[in-house]
Amino acid sequence: MKTNAFSKTYNGRTVLTLPALELPTGQITAVIGPNGSGKSTFAKILAGIERTDDKKPILSGISVGYLPQKSFPFRMSTEKNILQNGKNLSRATKLMKMLGIDHLAKQSAKKLSGGESARMALCRILMRPYDLLILDEPTTAMDMESTLVAEKLIRQTSREQGCALVLITHSISQARRIADRVIVLHQGQFIEQGQSVQVLSKPKQEKTKHFLEFYGL
């Protein structure tokens, strides 16, 4: 699928100006860039939560799932939280087991730790299929073991459901491990995109090279 070009302005300041971008189905597109580059704003616009300057959607006629940076537990059990996005108890149980929170199924979700809450939120968004799935820093609160399990599940979801999956991540290592393609943002501008191996190992743009070098790559 392909987005429309758009711009986004806050209080007279343009924070994002992006051309049309290709988001291949059945693949993971990682969006990387320095803090403040516009990654989360891009995710919100893609999800339809924020509006562009011309008020037009950049995608239409598709089902969209969006997982924001901060997980939100409802005042109910972990299991019931997950079932808010689909009533398939068997799938909910399977997802909880895969992410290691099945023992917390009956516990109040408000009592979960940050990492547990992040895993609960990931289970919840994966309860149903989407044409486009947007995950904004889904593993930030998780330890490394949980992160690797979550990454495996994210990649499996992309392949099995054939959805276009957009992963907003601050982790270059994560992008390298699971992304098929990478989009690089810098100060609200698109500066580079391509196959992840190519962009992360042999970037064409100097700003991309500097960004990767700053993060020790």
C-alpha positions as MATLAB code, in Angstrom:
seq = 'MKTNAFSKTYNGRTVLTLPALELPTGQITAVIGPNGSGKSTFAKILAGIERTDDKKPILSGISVGYLPQKSFPFRMSTEKNILQNGKNLSRATKLMKMLGIDHLAKQSAKKLSGGESARMALCRILMRPYDLLILDEPTTAMDMESTLVAEKLIRQTSREQGCALVLITHSISQARRIADRVIVLHQGQFIEQGQSVQVLSKPKQEKTKHFLEFYGL';
ca = [
       0.000    0.000    0.000;
       1.078    3.582   -0.580;
       0.451    6.663    1.541;
      -0.373   10.097    0.202;
       2.144   12.900    0.642;
       1.310   15.211    3.547;
       2.513   17.869    5.954;
       1.721   18.521    9.609;
       1.963   21.875   11.354;
       1.661   22.666   15.074;
       1.301   26.284   16.220;
       2.684   27.607   12.959;
       5.659   25.224   12.946;
       5.847   22.454   10.360;
       6.880   19.277   12.183;
       6.459   16.768    9.348;
       6.653   16.964    5.573;
       6.647   13.556    3.944;
       6.306   12.358    0.350;
       4.203    9.365   -0.677;
       5.694    6.271    0.962;
       5.401    2.599    0.068;
       4.390    0.237    2.904;
       4.647   -3.290    1.466;
       2.139   -5.856    2.695;
       3.551   -8.880    4.491;
       6.612   -6.865    5.488;
       7.828   -4.877    8.484;
       8.794   -1.277    7.826;
      10.798    0.226   10.683;
      10.711    3.995   11.132;
      13.882    5.273   12.801;
      15.448    8.646   13.534;
      16.598   10.887   16.381;
      14.250   11.926   19.182;
      11.988   14.693   17.927;
      12.297   13.633   14.298;
       8.535   13.056   14.005;
       8.267    9.278   14.321;
       5.332    9.165   16.748;
       3.527   11.989   14.953;
       3.855   10.006   11.741;
       2.384    6.960   13.508;
      -0.599    8.965   14.788;
      -1.307   10.449   11.370;
      -0.997    7.031    9.760;
      -3.469    5.683   12.331;
      -5.893    8.547   11.688;
      -5.598    9.935   15.224;
      -3.903   13.149   14.116;
      -5.033   15.045   11.010;
      -2.791   16.397    8.283;
      -2.740   20.075    7.356;
      -5.129   19.487    4.440;
      -7.400   17.352    6.698;
      -7.247   14.466    4.216;
      -6.435   10.868    5.277;
      -3.148    9.599    3.927;
      -4.678    6.115    3.556;
      -8.279    5.034    3.086;
     -10.406    1.929    2.698;
      -8.287   -0.256    4.975;
      -8.477   -1.613    8.530;
      -5.862   -0.105   10.841;
      -4.571   -1.255   14.215;
      -2.525    1.140   16.351;
      -0.531    0.475   19.512;
       0.661    3.739   21.127;
       3.883    4.098   23.102;
       2.138    4.128   26.466;
       0.086    1.031   27.185;
      -3.323    1.642   28.736;
      -4.762   -1.012   31.065;
      -8.485   -0.892   31.750;
      -9.731   -1.526   35.298;
     -10.280   -5.228   34.812;
      -8.238   -8.414   34.660;
      -5.376   -8.906   32.214;
      -7.422  -11.484   30.319;
     -10.484   -9.224   30.059;
      -8.275   -6.363   28.887;
      -7.043   -8.484   26.011;
     -10.550   -9.707   25.156;
     -11.659   -6.087   24.624;
     -10.208   -6.361   21.119;
     -11.711   -9.742   20.250;
     -13.676  -12.430   22.077;
     -11.541  -15.409   21.038;
     -10.449  -16.746   24.436;
      -8.302  -19.453   22.853;
      -6.273  -16.859   20.949;
      -5.988  -14.635   24.001;
      -4.634  -17.563   26.032;
      -2.184  -18.477   23.273;
      -0.867  -14.909   23.049;
      -0.509  -14.628   26.825;
       1.441  -17.886   26.939;
       3.719  -16.789   24.106;
       4.525  -13.543   25.899;
       4.798  -15.155   29.324;
       1.893  -13.458   31.091;
      -0.639  -16.317   31.165;
      -0.111  -16.639   34.945;
      -1.378  -13.054   35.256;
      -4.617  -13.673   33.352;
      -6.915  -13.138   36.344;
      -4.861  -10.405   37.986;
      -5.951   -6.779   37.774;
      -4.182   -5.195   34.818;
      -3.685   -2.050   36.906;
      -1.238   -4.029   39.071;
       0.989   -5.103   36.173;
       4.557   -3.835   35.951;
       5.572   -1.657   33.012;
       6.951   -4.605   31.059;
       3.941   -6.801   31.852;
       1.559   -4.036   30.825;
       3.428   -3.627   27.529;
       3.079   -7.352   26.853;
      -0.624   -7.214   27.724;
      -1.127   -4.312   25.301;
       0.695   -6.177   22.534;
      -1.518   -9.231   23.114;
      -4.582   -7.011   22.923;
      -3.706   -5.378   19.595;
      -2.849   -8.775   18.083;
      -6.278  -10.235   18.848;
      -7.577   -9.374   15.379;
      -6.085   -8.989   11.884;
      -5.577   -5.637   10.170;
      -4.532   -4.444    6.736;
      -2.120   -2.048    8.447;
      -0.690   -2.530   11.941;
       1.231    0.322   13.574;
       3.331   -0.399   16.659;
       4.943    2.598   18.377;
       7.888    1.473   20.522;
       6.080   -1.742   21.585;
       9.016   -3.259   23.504;
      10.539   -0.217   25.238;
       9.396   -1.297   28.731;
      10.337   -4.965   28.215;
      13.521   -6.742   29.274;
      15.685   -8.298   26.563;
      14.213  -11.790   26.868;
      10.652  -10.498   26.526;
      11.710   -8.191   23.704;
      13.085  -11.062   21.633;
       9.908  -13.103   22.163;
       7.773  -10.089   21.238;
       9.856   -9.477   18.108;
       9.360  -13.076   17.020;
       5.594  -12.697   17.496;
       5.542   -9.380   15.605;
       7.418  -10.885   12.675;
       5.159  -13.954   12.694;
       2.079  -11.721   12.647;
       3.359   -9.762    9.660;
       4.054  -12.935    7.692;
       0.938  -14.911    8.593;
      -1.593  -12.082    8.270;
       0.036  -10.472    5.256;
      -0.472   -7.020    6.747;
       1.683   -3.976    6.238;
       3.362   -3.539    9.623;
       4.942   -0.237   10.648;
       7.302   -0.396   13.619;
       8.347    2.863   15.267;
      11.574    2.117   17.128;
      14.501    3.919   18.736;
      16.489    0.673   18.592;
      18.692    0.270   15.530;
      19.428   -3.280   16.674;
      15.720   -4.072   16.702;
      15.293   -2.660   13.201;
      18.182   -4.798   12.052;
      16.755   -7.945   13.668;
      13.205   -7.864   12.331;
      12.604   -5.104    9.769;
      12.425   -5.791    6.044;
      12.542   -2.108    5.172;
      13.621    1.071    6.947;
      12.427    4.660    6.683;
      14.704    7.311    8.198;
      13.282   10.598    9.505;
      15.302   13.660   10.477;
      13.754   16.900   11.761;
      10.393   16.001   10.267;
      11.832   15.197    6.860;
      12.118   11.902    5.008;
      15.812   11.405    4.193;
      16.173    7.758    3.206;
      14.307    4.493    2.753;
      15.106    1.034    1.444;
      15.857   -2.532    2.398;
      16.973   -2.660    6.036;
      20.290   -4.387    5.280;
      21.174   -1.727    2.745;
      20.112    1.313    4.762;
      21.632    0.135    8.050;
      24.926   -1.094    6.621;
      25.478    1.163    3.614;
      23.355    4.302    3.975;
      23.444    6.751    1.076;
      22.711    9.944    3.003;
      25.231   11.672    5.278;
      22.557   12.424    7.887;
      21.715    8.726    8.065;
      25.402    7.867    8.444;
      25.784   10.376   11.268;
      22.674    9.075   13.028;
      23.895    5.469   12.850;
      27.396    6.447   13.978;
      25.960    8.343   16.952;
      24.209    5.154   18.053;
      27.426    3.180   17.768;
      26.836    1.522   14.403;
];
